[in-house]
mmCIF file of C-alpha atoms in Angstrom:
data_model
loop_
_atom_site.group_PDB
_atom_site.id
_atom_site.type_symbol
_atom_site.label_atom_id
_atom_site.label_comp_id
_atom_site.label_asym_id
_atom_site.label_seq_id
_atom_site.Cartn_x
_atom_site.Cartn_y
_atom_site.Cartn_z
ATOM 1 C CA UNK T 1 0.118 0.195 -0.078
ATOM 2 C CA UNK T 2 0.989 3.500 -1.252
ATOM 3 C CA UNK T 3 1.881 5.878 2.019
ATOM 4 C CA UNK T 4 3.489 9.004 1.343
ATOM 5 C CA UNK T 5 5.279 11.466 3.635
ATOM 6 C CA UNK T 6 5.779 15.173 4.187
ATOM 7 C CA UNK T 7 8.216 16.359 6.303
ATOM 8 C CA UNK T 8 8.681 18.977 7.821
ATOM 9 C CA UNK T 9 5.179 19.300 9.011
ATOM 10 C CA UNK T 10 5.637 23.140 9.090
ATOM 11 C CA UNK T 11 8.130 25.036 8.243
ATOM 12 C CA UNK T 12 8.579 30.020 8.843
ATOM 13 C CA UNK T 13 11.479 31.515 6.979
ATOM 14 C CA UNK T 14 12.477 34.914 6.568
ATOM 15 C CA UNK T 15 11.362 36.120 3.439
ATOM 16 C CA UNK T 16 13.691 35.367 0.911
ATOM 17 C CA UNK T 17 15.378 32.433 1.619
ATOM 18 C CA UNK T 18 15.628 29.314 -0.421
ATOM 19 C CA UNK T 19 13.649 26.701 0.848
ATOM 20 C CA UNK T 20 13.225 22.755 0.268
ATOM 21 C CA UNK T 21 10.086 21.048 1.321
ATOM 22 C CA UNK T 22 10.377 17.324 0.959
ATOM 23 C CA UNK T 23 7.896 14.107 -0.602
ATOM 24 C CA UNK T 24 8.653 10.341 0.509
ATOM 25 C CA UNK T 25 6.423 7.729 -0.991
ATOM 26 C CA UNK T 26 6.826 4.002 0.061
ATOM 27 C CA UNK T 27 6.099 2.442 -3.443
ATOM 28 C CA UNK T 28 8.738 3.093 -6.683
ATOM 29 C CA UNK T 29 6.121 1.751 -9.396
ATOM 30 C CA UNK T 30 4.465 5.285 -9.762
ATOM 31 C CA UNK T 31 3.010 6.713 -12.940
ATOM 32 C CA UNK T 32 3.555 10.461 -11.597
ATOM 33 C CA UNK T 33 3.689 12.777 -9.027
ATOM 34 C CA UNK T 34 2.195 16.345 -8.492
ATOM 35 C CA UNK T 35 3.135 19.214 -6.121
ATOM 36 C CA UNK T 36 -0.453 21.493 -4.669
ATOM 37 C CA UNK T 37 -0.291 24.514 -2.985
ATOM 38 C CA UNK T 38 -4.011 24.926 -0.485
ATOM 39 C CA UNK T 39 -4.649 28.135 1.246
ATOM 40 C CA UNK T 40 -6.608 28.523 3.720
ATOM 41 C CA UNK T 41 -10.103 27.703 3.078
ATOM 42 C CA UNK T 42 -9.464 26.743 -0.582
ATOM 43 C CA UNK T 43 -9.604 24.242 -3.110
ATOM 44 C CA UNK T 44 -6.069 22.348 -4.254
ATOM 45 C CA UNK T 45 -3.964 24.355 -7.046
ATOM 46 C CA UNK T 46 -1.530 22.133 -9.488
ATOM 47 C CA UNK T 47 2.001 23.761 -8.768
ATOM 48 C CA UNK T 48 3.964 20.875 -10.587
ATOM 49 C CA UNK T 49 3.367 17.544 -12.668
ATOM 50 C CA UNK T 50 6.218 15.213 -12.676
ATOM 51 C CA UNK T 51 5.749 12.308 -14.988
ATOM 52 C CA UNK T 52 7.695 9.022 -13.951
ATOM 53 C CA UNK T 53 10.327 9.352 -16.353
ATOM 54 C CA UNK T 54 10.925 12.282 -16.345
ATOM 55 C CA UNK T 55 13.571 13.770 -13.455
ATOM 56 C CA UNK T 56 12.548 17.522 -13.076
ATOM 57 C CA UNK T 57 10.578 20.199 -13.531
ATOM 58 C CA UNK T 58 9.799 23.399 -13.491
ATOM 59 C CA UNK T 59 7.973 26.671 -13.387
ATOM 60 C CA UNK T 60 9.311 30.463 -12.468
ATOM 61 C CA UNK T 61 10.538 30.192 -9.018
ATOM 62 C CA UNK T 62 9.643 26.623 -7.740
ATOM 63 C CA UNK T 63 11.716 22.889 -9.172
ATOM 64 C CA UNK T 64 10.541 20.269 -8.232
ATOM 65 C CA UNK T 65 12.638 16.810 -8.883
ATOM 66 C CA UNK T 66 11.348 13.117 -8.672
ATOM 67 C CA UNK T 67 14.016 9.642 -7.597
ATOM 68 C CA UNK T 68 11.170 7.308 -8.320
ATOM 69 C CA UNK T 69 14.743 4.672 -6.842
ATOM 70 C CA UNK T 70 14.819 5.845 -4.158
ATOM 71 C CA UNK T 71 11.290 7.099 -3.283
ATOM 72 C CA UNK T 72 11.603 10.438 -2.917
ATOM 73 C CA UNK T 73 10.453 13.687 -4.226
ATOM 74 C CA UNK T 74 11.587 17.724 -2.854
ATOM 75 C CA UNK T 75 10.077 20.977 -4.177
ATOM 76 C CA UNK T 76 12.373 23.979 -3.697
ATOM 77 C CA UNK T 77 11.308 27.581 -3.692
ATOM 78 C CA UNK T 78 13.568 30.086 -4.807
ATOM 79 C CA UNK T 79 13.385 33.305 -3.423
ATOM 80 C CA UNK T 80 10.943 33.331 -0.832
ATOM 81 C CA UNK T 81 7.967 35.459 -0.549
ATOM 82 C CA UNK T 82 4.970 36.097 2.203
ATOM 83 C CA UNK T 83 2.385 35.425 -1.074
ATOM 84 C CA UNK T 84 4.031 31.618 -0.580
ATOM 85 C CA UNK T 85 2.396 31.028 2.950
ATOM 86 C CA UNK T 86 0.050 27.917 1.895
ATOM 87 C CA UNK T 87 0.169 24.037 2.979
ATOM 88 C CA UNK T 88 2.360 22.287 0.312
ATOM 89 C CA UNK T 89 0.551 19.007 -0.807
ATOM 90 C CA UNK T 90 2.351 15.834 -2.572
ATOM 91 C CA UNK T 91 0.706 13.537 -3.906
ATOM 92 C CA UNK T 92 1.766 10.134 -6.393
ATOM 93 C CA UNK T 93 -0.945 8.075 -8.264
ATOM 94 C CA UNK T 94 -0.074 4.402 -9.714
ATOM 95 C CA UNK T 95 -0.837 4.701 -13.413
ATOM 96 C CA UNK T 96 -4.636 4.902 -12.503
ATOM 97 C CA UNK T 97 -6.682 7.972 -11.694
ATOM 98 C CA UNK T 98 -6.204 7.135 -7.969
ATOM 99 C CA UNK T 99 -3.756 10.097 -6.052
ATOM 100 C CA UNK T 100 -2.687 9.211 -3.010
ATOM 101 C CA UNK T 101 -1.626 12.313 -0.677
ATOM 102 C CA UNK T 102 0.820 13.689 1.670
ATOM 103 C CA UNK T 103 -0.397 15.242 5.244
ATOM 104 C CA UNK T 104 1.681 18.143 3.787
ATOM 105 C CA UNK T 105 4.203 20.671 4.889
ATOM 106 C CA UNK T 106 2.561 23.919 6.475
ATOM 107 C CA UNK T 107 5.205 26.812 4.999
ATOM 108 C CA UNK T 108 5.131 30.996 6.364
ATOM 109 C CA UNK T 109 7.180 33.485 4.839
ATOM 110 C CA UNK T 110 7.721 36.583 7.155
ATOM 111 C CA UNK T 111 8.122 39.786 6.141
ATOM 112 C CA UNK O 1 -13.986 29.368 -17.263
ATOM 113 C CA UNK O 2 -15.535 28.687 -14.411
ATOM 114 C CA UNK O 3 -13.255 26.429 -12.274
ATOM 115 C CA UNK O 4 -14.609 23.415 -10.080
ATOM 116 C CA UNK O 5 -17.501 24.872 -7.739
ATOM 117 C CA UNK O 6 -19.074 23.402 -4.960
ATOM 118 C CA UNK O 7 -21.626 23.784 -1.866
ATOM 119 C CA UNK O 8 -22.782 24.547 0.232
ATOM 120 C CA UNK O 9 -19.239 26.028 1.631
ATOM 121 C CA UNK O 10 -20.419 25.045 4.950
ATOM 122 C CA UNK O 11 -22.721 22.952 6.861
ATOM 123 C CA UNK O 12 -23.556 22.527 9.879
ATOM 124 C CA UNK O 13 -25.775 19.645 10.972
ATOM 125 C CA UNK O 14 -26.503 17.667 13.593
ATOM 126 C CA UNK O 15 -25.510 13.958 14.509
ATOM 127 C CA UNK O 16 -27.961 11.731 12.641
ATOM 128 C CA UNK O 17 -28.818 14.319 10.113
ATOM 129 C CA UNK O 18 -28.465 13.046 6.553
ATOM 130 C CA UNK O 19 -26.315 15.834 3.946
ATOM 131 C CA UNK O 20 -26.071 16.300 0.603
ATOM 132 C CA UNK O 21 -23.038 17.231 -1.085
ATOM 133 C CA UNK O 22 -23.133 19.070 -4.822
ATOM 134 C CA UNK O 23 -20.483 19.434 -7.494
ATOM 135 C CA UNK O 24 -20.176 20.983 -10.622
ATOM 136 C CA UNK O 25 -17.301 19.439 -12.706
ATOM 137 C CA UNK O 26 -15.693 22.332 -15.467
ATOM 138 C CA UNK O 27 -17.908 21.379 -18.448
ATOM 139 C CA UNK O 28 -16.427 19.610 -20.638
ATOM 140 C CA UNK O 29 -14.515 17.257 -17.630
ATOM 141 C CA UNK O 30 -15.301 13.713 -17.796
ATOM 142 C CA UNK O 31 -13.764 12.516 -14.949
ATOM 143 C CA UNK O 32 -15.181 13.386 -11.666
ATOM 144 C CA UNK O 33 -13.822 12.648 -8.110
ATOM 145 C CA UNK O 34 -14.136 12.903 -4.328
ATOM 146 C CA UNK O 35 -11.938 13.059 -1.887
ATOM 147 C CA UNK O 36 -11.827 13.687 1.672
ATOM 148 C CA UNK O 37 -9.825 15.381 4.021
ATOM 149 C CA UNK O 38 -9.854 15.636 7.945
ATOM 150 C CA UNK O 39 -7.919 18.378 10.289
ATOM 151 C CA UNK O 40 -4.504 16.933 10.465
ATOM 152 C CA UNK O 41 -5.190 14.130 8.165
ATOM 153 C CA UNK O 42 -4.273 14.094 4.480
ATOM 154 C CA UNK O 43 -6.391 14.190 1.429
ATOM 155 C CA UNK O 44 -8.503 10.463 1.636
ATOM 156 C CA UNK O 45 -10.130 9.533 -2.143
ATOM 157 C CA UNK O 46 -13.229 8.789 -1.705
ATOM 158 C CA UNK O 47 -14.945 7.908 -5.297
ATOM 159 C CA UNK O 48 -14.378 8.461 -9.066
ATOM 160 C CA UNK O 49 -16.686 8.666 -11.750
ATOM 161 C CA UNK O 50 -15.664 8.614 -15.506
ATOM 162 C CA UNK O 51 -19.010 10.060 -17.411
ATOM 163 C CA UNK O 52 -21.872 8.595 -14.778
ATOM 164 C CA UNK O 53 -20.802 5.647 -13.589
ATOM 165 C CA UNK O 54 -18.720 4.800 -10.759
ATOM 166 C CA UNK O 55 -15.761 2.261 -11.426
ATOM 167 C CA UNK O 56 -14.230 2.964 -7.994
ATOM 168 C CA UNK O 57 -15.766 3.323 -5.121
ATOM 169 C CA UNK O 58 -13.334 1.607 -2.312
ATOM 170 C CA UNK O 59 -12.951 5.037 -0.634
ATOM 171 C CA UNK O 60 -16.431 5.123 0.701
ATOM 172 C CA UNK O 61 -16.064 4.777 4.440
ATOM 173 C CA UNK O 62 -19.090 3.329 4.822
ATOM 174 C CA UNK O 63 -22.311 1.956 3.386
ATOM 175 C CA UNK O 64 -23.666 5.666 5.027
ATOM 176 C CA UNK O 65 -21.607 7.276 2.014
ATOM 177 C CA UNK O 66 -23.055 7.196 -1.507
ATOM 178 C CA UNK O 67 -22.422 10.102 -4.761
ATOM 179 C CA UNK O 68 -24.173 9.875 -8.107
ATOM 180 C CA UNK O 69 -23.283 11.972 -11.168
ATOM 181 C CA UNK O 70 -26.294 13.096 -13.650
ATOM 182 C CA UNK O 71 -25.660 13.605 -17.608
ATOM 183 C CA UNK O 72 -22.083 13.116 -17.097
ATOM 184 C CA UNK O 73 -21.954 16.705 -15.110
ATOM 185 C CA UNK O 74 -23.264 17.554 -11.804
ATOM 186 C CA UNK O 75 -22.300 15.167 -8.367
ATOM 187 C CA UNK O 76 -24.116 14.993 -5.194
ATOM 188 C CA UNK O 77 -21.999 12.944 -1.992
ATOM 189 C CA UNK O 78 -24.719 11.996 0.156
ATOM 190 C CA UNK O 79 -23.878 11.179 3.974
ATOM 191 C CA UNK O 80 -26.805 9.430 5.622
ATOM 192 C CA UNK O 81 -26.964 9.230 9.647
ATOM 193 C CA UNK O 82 -24.006 11.605 9.678
ATOM 194 C CA UNK O 83 -21.667 10.581 12.780
ATOM 195 C CA UNK O 84 -19.297 13.537 14.674
ATOM 196 C CA UNK O 85 -16.260 11.753 12.584
ATOM 197 C CA UNK O 86 -17.544 12.426 9.435
ATOM 198 C CA UNK O 87 -17.083 16.996 10.537
ATOM 199 C CA UNK O 88 -14.239 16.966 7.855
ATOM 200 C CA UNK O 89 -13.798 19.397 4.336
ATOM 201 C CA UNK O 90 -15.424 17.735 1.281
ATOM 202 C CA UNK O 91 -13.208 17.962 -1.337
ATOM 203 C CA UNK O 92 -14.592 17.677 -5.410
ATOM 204 C CA UNK O 93 -11.971 17.663 -8.415
ATOM 205 C CA UNK O 94 -12.463 16.905 -12.356
ATOM 206 C CA UNK O 95 -9.929 16.603 -15.372
ATOM 207 C CA UNK O 96 -11.244 15.430 -18.820
ATOM 208 C CA UNK O 97 -9.657 11.646 -18.439
ATOM 209 C CA UNK O 98 -11.004 9.531 -20.928
ATOM 210 C CA UNK O 99 -10.386 6.338 -19.540
ATOM 211 C CA UNK O 100 -7.399 6.022 -17.936
ATOM 212 C CA UNK O 101 -4.342 7.591 -16.946
ATOM 213 C CA UNK O 102 -3.402 10.578 -14.092
ATOM 214 C CA UNK O 103 -3.230 14.087 -15.219
ATOM 215 C CA UNK O 104 -4.415 17.335 -13.502
ATOM 216 C CA UNK O 105 -6.880 17.041 -11.531
ATOM 217 C CA UNK O 106 -8.523 20.658 -10.675
ATOM 218 C CA UNK O 107 -10.281 21.126 -7.597
ATOM 219 C CA UNK O 108 -13.731 22.953 -5.684
ATOM 220 C CA UNK O 109 -13.166 24.855 -3.239
ATOM 221 C CA UNK O 110 -14.761 22.299 -0.885
ATOM 222 C CA UNK O 111 -17.253 22.213 1.586
ATOM 223 C CA UNK O 112 -16.535 22.190 5.550
ATOM 224 C CA UNK O 113 -19.063 19.331 6.980
ATOM 225 C CA UNK O 114 -19.242 19.947 11.307
ATOM 226 C CA UNK O 115 -21.678 17.078 13.071
ATOM 227 C CA UNK O 116 -22.564 18.730 16.165
#
């Protein structure tokens, strides 16, 4: 059974810092991995989707990497801003429609 | 275009009552998903629709939970005889997936259910 773990559970950093969020999964036979952002009282917004054949994806200040063999993904946020404050969720799929989600990292960027 | 919408945004009910939660997916999206997010927990998959049929209901926690989708569009999640442990945020998502393989899912804002 696939399990997804995210560390740390919460993180507080000063504005401008670069930071890394971690996601690990127990079954390396994944189809893709996705990072989402969730703001309070709102739904999830997809940030980056990495197919199993890919090693990383980039969008603006965000870079997500995937190492299937070790069951790990990282989300790198460069030059963090207060607007980046949110909960970041990692989700993996096994080739069907179903995503298994981690419990998230709650990020606070201090101005 | 309009995103996924859900109603109501908040629902407070008494234990034992039935509730209906509604999801309106993005127009043209064939696949629809329901998830539950309990306090301190990750998102938990409940059910998946492809068109009007539900190939996978494995995530529904008990027979008090049911869902239907009509016209390949709107979906309703019904919880009968609500219990306090049903309190959670219920999220709906949709995508244009046409029969296999995952793709970005577009999420609604959720319905926060509180059972007193």
